[in-house]
PDB file of C-alpha atoms in Angstrom:
ATOM      1  CA  GLU A  14      78.011 -57.359  35.337  1.00 59.00           C
ATOM      2  CA  THR A  15      78.741 -58.363  31.758  1.00 64.00           C
ATOM      3  CA  GLY A  16      76.920 -55.555  29.941  1.00 86.00           C
ATOM      4  CA  VAL A  17      74.611 -58.081  28.271  1.00 93.00           C
ATOM      5  CA  THR A  18      70.997 -57.499  29.268  1.00 94.00           C
ATOM      6  CA  GLN A  19      68.036 -59.762  28.687  1.00 96.00           C
ATOM      7  CA  SER A  20      64.318 -59.151  29.085  1.00 96.00           C
ATOM      8  CA  PRO A  21      62.063 -60.241  30.541  1.00 97.00           C
ATOM      9  CA  THR A  22      63.682 -62.122  33.430  1.00 96.00           C
ATOM     10  CA  HIS A  23      60.738 -64.468  33.874  1.00 96.00           C
ATOM     11  CA  LEU A  24      57.841 -65.425  31.622  1.00 96.00           C
ATOM     12  CA  ILE A  25      54.906 -67.800  31.899  1.00 98.00           C
ATOM     13  CA  LYS A  26      53.117 -68.947  28.769  1.00 98.00           C
ATOM     14  CA  THR A  27      50.675 -71.685  27.844  1.00 98.00           C
ATOM     15  CA  ARG A  28      51.196 -74.390  25.279  1.00 98.00           C
ATOM     16  CA  GLY A  29      50.636 -73.193  21.697  1.00 98.00           C
ATOM     17  CA  GLN A  30      51.392 -69.541  22.423  1.00 98.00           C
ATOM     18  CA  GLN A  31      54.218 -67.516  20.934  1.00 98.00           C
ATOM     19  CA  VAL A  32      56.978 -65.730  22.858  1.00 98.00           C
ATOM     20  CA  THR A  33      59.648 -63.110  22.099  1.00 98.00           C
ATOM     21  CA  LEU A  34      62.777 -62.763  24.198  1.00 98.00           C
ATOM     22  CA  ARG A  35      65.139 -59.816  23.906  1.00 98.00           C
ATOM     23  CA  CYS A  36      68.867 -59.285  24.313  1.00 97.00           C
ATOM     24  CA  SER A  37      71.099 -56.234  24.228  1.00 95.00           C
ATOM     25  CA  SER A  38      74.706 -57.062  23.502  1.00 90.00           C
ATOM     26  CA  GLN A  39      77.754 -55.644  25.200  1.00 86.00           C
ATOM     27  CA  SER A  40      79.138 -52.455  23.720  1.00 84.00           C
ATOM     28  CA  GLY A  41      81.536 -53.193  20.860  1.00 84.00           C
ATOM     29  CA  HIS A  42      80.192 -56.696  20.235  1.00 86.00           C
ATOM     30  CA  ASN A  43      78.652 -57.511  16.860  1.00 88.00           C
ATOM     31  CA  THR A  44      77.661 -61.145  17.355  1.00 90.00           C
ATOM     32  CA  VAL A  45      74.852 -62.576  19.451  1.00 93.00           C
ATOM     33  CA  SER A  46      74.311 -66.246  20.252  1.00 94.00           C
ATOM     34  CA  TRP A  47      71.304 -67.835  21.931  1.00 97.00           C
ATOM     35  CA  TYR A  48      71.374 -70.903  24.148  1.00 97.00           C
ATOM     36  CA  GLN A  49      68.672 -72.999  25.801  1.00 98.00           C
ATOM     37  CA  GLN A  50      69.398 -74.504  29.203  1.00 96.00           C
ATOM     38  CA  ALA A  51      66.999 -77.123  30.542  1.00 95.00           C
ATOM     39  CA  LEU A  52      67.011 -77.837  34.253  1.00 92.00           C
ATOM     40  CA  GLY A  53      70.108 -79.768  35.277  1.00 90.00           C
ATOM     41  CA  GLN A  54      71.661 -79.598  31.821  1.00 93.00           C
ATOM     42  CA  GLY A  55      74.362 -77.572  30.142  1.00 94.00           C
ATOM     43  CA  PRO A  56      73.303 -74.845  27.702  1.00 96.00           C
ATOM     44  CA  GLN A  57      72.502 -75.972  24.148  1.00 96.00           C
ATOM     45  CA  PHE A  58      73.345 -73.745  21.171  1.00 95.00           C
ATOM     46  CA  ILE A  59      70.235 -72.499  19.334  1.00 97.00           C
ATOM     47  CA  PHE A  60      71.680 -70.087  16.755  1.00 95.00           C
ATOM     48  CA  GLN A  61      73.999 -67.160  16.246  1.00 93.00           C
ATOM     49  CA  TYR A  62      73.499 -63.829  14.507  1.00 93.00           C
ATOM     50  CA  TYR A  63      76.190 -61.715  12.882  1.00 90.00           C
ATOM     51  CA  ARG A  64      75.506 -58.561  10.903  1.00 88.00           C
ATOM     52  CA  GLU A  65      71.773 -59.205  11.068  1.00 91.00           C
ATOM     53  CA  GLU A  66      72.016 -62.642   9.483  1.00 92.00           C
ATOM     54  CA  GLU A  67      71.828 -66.105  10.983  1.00 92.00           C
ATOM     55  CA  ASN A  68      75.324 -67.552  11.173  1.00 88.00           C
ATOM     56  CA  GLY A  69      74.930 -71.132  12.285  1.00 89.00           C
ATOM     57  CA  ARG A  70      72.141 -73.064  13.926  1.00 92.00           C
ATOM     58  CA  GLY A  71      71.936 -75.893  16.409  1.00 92.00           C
ATOM     59  CA  ASN A  72      69.491 -78.774  16.431  1.00 93.00           C
ATOM     60  CA  PHE A  73      66.330 -76.737  16.964  1.00 96.00           C
ATOM     61  CA  PRO A  74      63.158 -76.734  14.826  1.00 97.00           C
ATOM     62  CA  PRO A  75      62.162 -73.802  12.576  1.00 97.00           C
ATOM     63  CA  ARG A  76      59.636 -72.551  15.121  1.00 98.00           C
ATOM     64  CA  PHE A  77      62.705 -71.123  16.880  1.00 98.00           C
ATOM     65  CA  SER A  78      63.653 -68.003  14.942  1.00 97.00           C
ATOM     66  CA  GLY A  79      65.569 -64.850  15.591  1.00 96.00           C
ATOM     67  CA  LEU A  80      66.466 -61.373  14.513  1.00 96.00           C
ATOM     68  CA  GLN A  81      69.442 -59.090  14.935  1.00 95.00           C
ATOM     69  CA  PHE A  82      69.047 -55.340  14.614  1.00 93.00           C
ATOM     70  CA  PRO A  83      71.506 -52.708  13.301  1.00 91.00           C
ATOM     71  CA  ASN A  84      72.495 -51.871  16.889  1.00 88.00           C
ATOM     72  CA  TYR A  85      73.377 -55.588  17.313  1.00 89.00           C
ATOM     73  CA  SER A  86      70.578 -56.261  19.789  1.00 93.00           C
ATOM     74  CA  SER A  87      68.646 -59.441  19.138  1.00 96.00           C
ATOM     75  CA  GLU A  88      65.335 -61.226  19.582  1.00 97.00           C
ATOM     76  CA  LEU A  89      64.526 -64.896  19.957  1.00 98.00           C
ATOM     77  CA  ASN A  90      61.032 -65.907  18.865  1.00 98.00           C
ATOM     78  CA  VAL A  91      59.451 -69.241  19.639  1.00 98.00           C
ATOM     79  CA  ASN A  92      56.138 -70.187  18.012  1.00 97.00           C
ATOM     80  CA  ALA A  93      53.695 -72.925  19.000  1.00 98.00           C
ATOM     81  CA  LEU A  94      55.210 -73.341  22.450  1.00 98.00           C
ATOM     82  CA  GLU A  95      55.561 -76.855  23.828  1.00 98.00           C
ATOM     83  CA  LEU A  96      55.976 -77.973  27.417  1.00 97.00           C
ATOM     84  CA  ASP A  97      59.588 -79.003  26.701  1.00 97.00           C
ATOM     85  CA  ASP A  98      60.405 -75.414  25.747  1.00 98.00           C
ATOM     86  CA  SER A  99      60.403 -74.596  29.463  1.00 98.00           C
ATOM     87  CA  ALA A 100      64.004 -73.608  30.156  1.00 97.00           C
ATOM     88  CA  LEU A 101      66.427 -70.793  30.884  1.00 96.00           C
ATOM     89  CA  TYR A 102      67.214 -68.933  27.657  1.00 97.00           C
ATOM     90  CA  LEU A 103      70.632 -67.339  27.599  1.00 96.00           C
ATOM     91  CA  CYS A 104      72.022 -64.738  25.260  1.00 95.00           C
ATOM     92  CA  ALA A 105      75.751 -64.253  24.755  1.00 93.00           C
ATOM     93  CA  SER A 106      77.580 -61.536  22.901  1.00 91.00           C
ATOM     94  CA  SER A 107      81.021 -61.495  21.354  1.00 86.00           C
ATOM     95  CA  PHE A 108      83.136 -59.839  18.686  1.00 84.00           C
ATOM     96  CA  ARG A 109      83.349 -62.057  15.656  1.00 77.00           C
ATOM     97  CA  GLY A 110      86.922 -62.857  14.783  1.00 66.00           C
ATOM     98  CA  ASN A 111      88.338 -62.446  18.263  1.00 68.00           C
ATOM     99  CA  ARG A 112      88.466 -65.968  19.599  1.00 68.00           C
ATOM    100  CA  ALA A 113      90.810 -64.997  22.374  1.00 69.00           C
ATOM    101  CA  GLU A 114      87.936 -63.196  24.063  1.00 76.00           C
ATOM    102  CA  LYS A 115      85.688 -64.672  26.686  1.00 79.00           C
ATOM    103  CA  LEU A 116      82.025 -65.036  25.840  1.00 83.00           C
ATOM    104  CA  PHE A 117      79.768 -62.734  27.849  1.00 89.00           C
ATOM    105  CA  PHE A 118      76.364 -64.018  28.907  1.00 93.00           C
ATOM    106  CA  GLY A 119      73.275 -62.237  30.122  1.00 94.00           C
ATOM    107  CA  SER A 120      71.383 -63.353  33.215  1.00 93.00           C
ATOM    108  CA  GLY A 121      68.823 -65.189  31.118  1.00 95.00           C
ATOM    109  CA  THR A 122      65.069 -65.393  30.695  1.00 97.00           C
ATOM    110  CA  GLN A 123      63.330 -68.168  32.617  1.00 96.00           C
ATOM    111  CA  LEU A 124      60.456 -69.418  30.445  1.00 98.00           C
ATOM    112  CA  SER A 125      57.773 -71.655  31.883  1.00 97.00           C
ATOM    113  CA  VAL A 126      55.266 -73.257  29.520  1.00 98.00           C
ATOM    114  CA  LEU A 127      52.122 -74.591  31.200  1.00 96.00           C
TER     115      LEU A 127
ATOM    116  CA  LYS B   9      80.208 -84.896  16.885  1.00 86.00           C
ATOM    117  CA  GLN B  10      81.813 -83.120  19.833  1.00 91.00           C
ATOM    118  CA  GLU B  11      80.722 -84.329  23.255  1.00 94.00           C
ATOM    119  CA  VAL B  12      81.759 -82.797  26.550  1.00 96.00           C
ATOM    120  CA  THR B  13      81.623 -84.695  29.831  1.00 97.00           C
ATOM    121  CA  GLN B  14      82.192 -83.390  33.338  1.00 97.00           C
ATOM    122  CA  ILE B  15      83.071 -85.479  36.349  1.00 92.00           C
ATOM    123  CA  PRO B  16      81.971 -85.507  39.102  1.00 92.00           C
ATOM    124  CA  ALA B  17      78.367 -84.360  38.659  1.00 95.00           C
ATOM    125  CA  ALA B  18      78.325 -83.106  42.233  1.00 96.00           C
ATOM    126  CA  LEU B  19      80.952 -82.486  44.880  1.00 95.00           C
ATOM    127  CA  SER B  20      80.778 -81.446  48.523  1.00 97.00           C
ATOM    128  CA  VAL B  21      83.925 -80.359  50.349  1.00 97.00           C
ATOM    129  CA  PRO B  22      84.756 -78.637  53.641  1.00 97.00           C
ATOM    130  CA  GLU B  23      85.922 -75.051  53.542  1.00 97.00           C
ATOM    131  CA  GLY B  24      89.644 -74.635  52.912  1.00 97.00           C
ATOM    132  CA  GLU B  25      90.084 -77.776  50.860  1.00 97.00           C
ATOM    133  CA  ASN B  26      91.761 -77.742  47.459  1.00 97.00           C
ATOM    134  CA  LEU B  27      89.726 -79.415  44.724  1.00 96.00           C
ATOM    135  CA  VAL B  28      89.836 -80.438  41.084  1.00 97.00           C
ATOM    136  CA  LEU B  29      86.992 -80.497  38.590  1.00 97.00           C
ATOM    137  CA  ASN B  30      87.358 -82.528  35.424  1.00 97.00           C
ATOM    138  CA  CYS B  31      86.211 -81.976  31.869  1.00 98.00           C
ATOM    139  CA  SER B  32      86.754 -84.243  28.872  1.00 98.00           C
ATOM    140  CA  PHE B  33      85.915 -83.759  25.197  1.00 97.00           C
ATOM    141  CA  THR B  34      85.867 -86.174  22.293  1.00 95.00           C
ATOM    142  CA  ASP B  35      87.182 -84.029  19.408  1.00 92.00           C
ATOM    143  CA  SER B  36      90.579 -82.434  19.954  1.00 91.00           C
ATOM    144  CA  ALA B  37      90.046 -79.951  17.080  1.00 89.00           C
ATOM    145  CA  ILE B  38      89.077 -77.059  19.329  1.00 91.00           C
ATOM    146  CA  TYR B  39      89.951 -73.362  19.254  1.00 89.00           C
ATOM    147  CA  ASN B  40      89.575 -72.777  22.948  1.00 92.00           C
ATOM    148  CA  LEU B  41      88.031 -74.068  26.141  1.00 95.00           C
ATOM    149  CA  GLN B  42      86.246 -71.960  28.726  1.00 95.00           C
ATOM    150  CA  TRP B  43      85.268 -72.585  32.307  1.00 97.00           C
ATOM    151  CA  PHE B  44      82.122 -70.882  33.562  1.00 97.00           C
ATOM    152  CA  ARG B  45      80.448 -70.463  36.917  1.00 97.00           C
ATOM    153  CA  GLN B  46      76.668 -70.446  37.238  1.00 96.00           C
ATOM    154  CA  ASP B  47      74.714 -69.547  40.357  1.00 93.00           C
ATOM    155  CA  PRO B  48      71.183 -71.019  40.707  1.00 88.00           C
ATOM    156  CA  GLY B  49      68.782 -69.618  38.100  1.00 81.00           C
ATOM    157  CA  LYS B  50      71.377 -67.164  36.853  1.00 85.00           C
ATOM    158  CA  GLY B  51      73.464 -66.597  33.774  1.00 88.00           C
ATOM    159  CA  LEU B  52      77.030 -67.744  33.214  1.00 93.00           C
ATOM    160  CA  THR B  53      80.168 -65.958  34.339  1.00 93.00           C
ATOM    161  CA  SER B  54      83.301 -66.758  32.381  1.00 92.00           C
ATOM    162  CA  LEU B  55      86.152 -67.702  34.724  1.00 96.00           C
ATOM    163  CA  LEU B  56      89.010 -68.732  32.470  1.00 95.00           C
ATOM    164  CA  LEU B  57      89.599 -69.167  28.754  1.00 93.00           C
ATOM    165  CA  ILE B  58      92.408 -71.353  27.459  1.00 94.00           C
ATOM    166  CA  GLN B  59      93.442 -71.068  23.832  1.00 92.00           C
ATOM    167  CA  SER B  60      94.188 -74.331  22.054  1.00 91.00           C
ATOM    168  CA  SER B  61      97.895 -73.434  21.950  1.00 92.00           C
ATOM    169  CA  GLN B  62      98.046 -72.864  25.712  1.00 94.00           C
ATOM    170  CA  ARG B  63      98.505 -75.374  28.519  1.00 95.00           C
ATOM    171  CA  GLU B  64      97.035 -73.442  31.420  1.00 96.00           C
ATOM    172  CA  GLN B  65      95.543 -70.206  32.678  1.00 96.00           C
ATOM    173  CA  THR B  66      95.414 -68.806  36.194  1.00 97.00           C
ATOM    174  CA  SER B  67      93.181 -66.270  37.882  1.00 96.00           C
ATOM    175  CA  GLY B  68      93.484 -65.816  41.610  1.00 97.00           C
ATOM    176  CA  ARG B  69      92.722 -69.119  43.331  1.00 97.00           C
ATOM    177  CA  LEU B  70      91.692 -70.731  40.037  1.00 98.00           C
ATOM    178  CA  ASN B  71      93.942 -72.620  37.659  1.00 98.00           C
ATOM    179  CA  ALA B  72      92.739 -74.346  34.505  1.00 97.00           C
ATOM    180  CA  SER B  73      94.811 -76.733  32.444  1.00 97.00           C
ATOM    181  CA  LEU B  74      94.282 -78.073  28.960  1.00 97.00           C
ATOM    182  CA  ASP B  75      95.620 -81.243  27.348  1.00 96.00           C
ATOM    183  CA  LYS B  76      94.226 -81.186  23.820  1.00 93.00           C
ATOM    184  CA  SER B  77      95.791 -84.458  22.744  1.00 92.00           C
ATOM    185  CA  SER B  78      94.051 -86.398  25.484  1.00 95.00           C
ATOM    186  CA  GLY B  79      90.870 -84.303  25.338  1.00 96.00           C
ATOM    187  CA  ARG B  80      91.000 -83.208  28.951  1.00 97.00           C
ATOM    188  CA  SER B  81      90.863 -80.059  31.044  1.00 98.00           C
ATOM    189  CA  THR B  82      90.920 -79.561  34.789  1.00 98.00           C
ATOM    190  CA  LEU B  83      89.852 -76.652  36.959  1.00 97.00           C
ATOM    191  CA  TYR B  84      91.785 -76.430  40.207  1.00 98.00           C
ATOM    192  CA  ILE B  85      90.315 -74.352  43.023  1.00 98.00           C
ATOM    193  CA  ALA B  86      92.663 -73.603  45.904  1.00 98.00           C
ATOM    194  CA  ALA B  87      91.549 -72.977  49.476  1.00 98.00           C
ATOM    195  CA  SER B  88      87.844 -73.310  48.707  1.00 97.00           C
ATOM    196  CA  GLN B  89      85.353 -70.930  50.323  1.00 97.00           C
ATOM    197  CA  PRO B  90      81.561 -71.163  50.834  1.00 97.00           C
ATOM    198  CA  GLY B  91      81.193 -68.404  48.223  1.00 96.00           C
ATOM    199  CA  ASP B  92      82.651 -70.803  45.651  1.00 97.00           C
ATOM    200  CA  SER B  93      79.476 -72.898  45.871  1.00 97.00           C
ATOM    201  CA  ALA B  94      77.931 -72.940  42.390  1.00 97.00           C
ATOM    202  CA  THR B  95      77.726 -75.042  39.249  1.00 97.00           C
ATOM    203  CA  TYR B  96      80.894 -75.072  37.170  1.00 98.00           C
ATOM    204  CA  LEU B  97      80.568 -75.658  33.443  1.00 98.00           C
ATOM    205  CA  CYS B  98      83.222 -76.245  30.840  1.00 97.00           C
ATOM    206  CA  ALA B  99      82.639 -75.522  27.173  1.00 96.00           C
ATOM    207  CA  VAL B 100      84.674 -76.031  24.015  1.00 95.00           C
ATOM    208  CA  ASP B 101      84.666 -73.812  20.970  1.00 90.00           C
ATOM    209  CA  GLY B 102      85.061 -75.694  17.712  1.00 79.00           C
ATOM    210  CA  ALA B 103      83.706 -72.836  15.548  1.00 67.00           C
ATOM    211  CA  THR B 104      83.171 -69.127  15.942  1.00 60.00           C
ATOM    212  CA  ASN B 105      81.954 -68.748  19.512  1.00 62.00           C
ATOM    213  CA  LYS B 106      79.587 -71.716  19.192  1.00 84.00           C
ATOM    214  CA  LEU B 107      80.178 -73.404  22.467  1.00 91.00           C
ATOM    215  CA  ILE B 108      79.451 -77.006  23.349  1.00 94.00           C
ATOM    216  CA  PHE B 109      78.893 -77.385  27.060  1.00 96.00           C
ATOM    217  CA  GLY B 110      79.202 -80.176  29.538  1.00 96.00           C
ATOM    218  CA  THR B 111      76.417 -80.782  32.057  1.00 94.00           C
ATOM    219  CA  GLY B 112      78.375 -79.187  34.870  1.00 96.00           C
ATOM    220  CA  THR B 113      79.657 -80.003  38.329  1.00 97.00           C
ATOM    221  CA  LEU B 114      77.571 -78.796  41.266  1.00 97.00           C
ATOM    222  CA  LEU B 115      79.993 -77.721  43.991  1.00 98.00           C
ATOM    223  CA  ALA B 116      79.012 -77.202  47.610  1.00 97.00           C
ATOM    224  CA  VAL B 117      81.635 -75.849  50.009  1.00 97.00           C
ATOM    225  CA  GLN B 118      80.612 -76.462  53.609  1.00 97.00           C
ATOM    226  CA  PRO B 119      81.553 -73.827  56.226  1.00 95.00           C
TER     227      PRO B 119
END
């Protein structure tokens, strides 16, 4: 167990809907990153949050947005869902500035868009 | 733009065999490289992290090496076991914990 928890574990939505995924970071970690993993692919970086602000973003459209709260937990919001958004969404926590530390991932949220 | 490639895409070996998984990256300006294990439909478990100044790291039956100049890393698994069956991913960190992943190697260890 990594101490990073994600909810829900599975989610089914229809095209055009909106979804919110949640992540609680490991104790002592102040940075949360979100990744999207399509079937058979490696995870792709969506964005990272540090001290409640976005700190870097991958090649994802603005309908992917996020929040980080004072307790360092985080949400990923996706608006106007598309079929290609079906994927495993992974959250990872870390302590900014300590690059000698492994990145700790949650078990992910499996999103299916029908 | 950093690109990470893993070879082979899939590997099947009999139990007890030693094996090597390969990872290559195009930009040698990295801070570290991590190897992860992923079981089907699950999250990632970090196995080994190699800092850019290091050549290798070991944990139990696992040994990872890093050659930054040639853009290569290998993960060596000794005396493989059926429980080692999983997808193995390598990822490079070129900025603060923003990892770029390869597509993984699917390993099956046959009893």
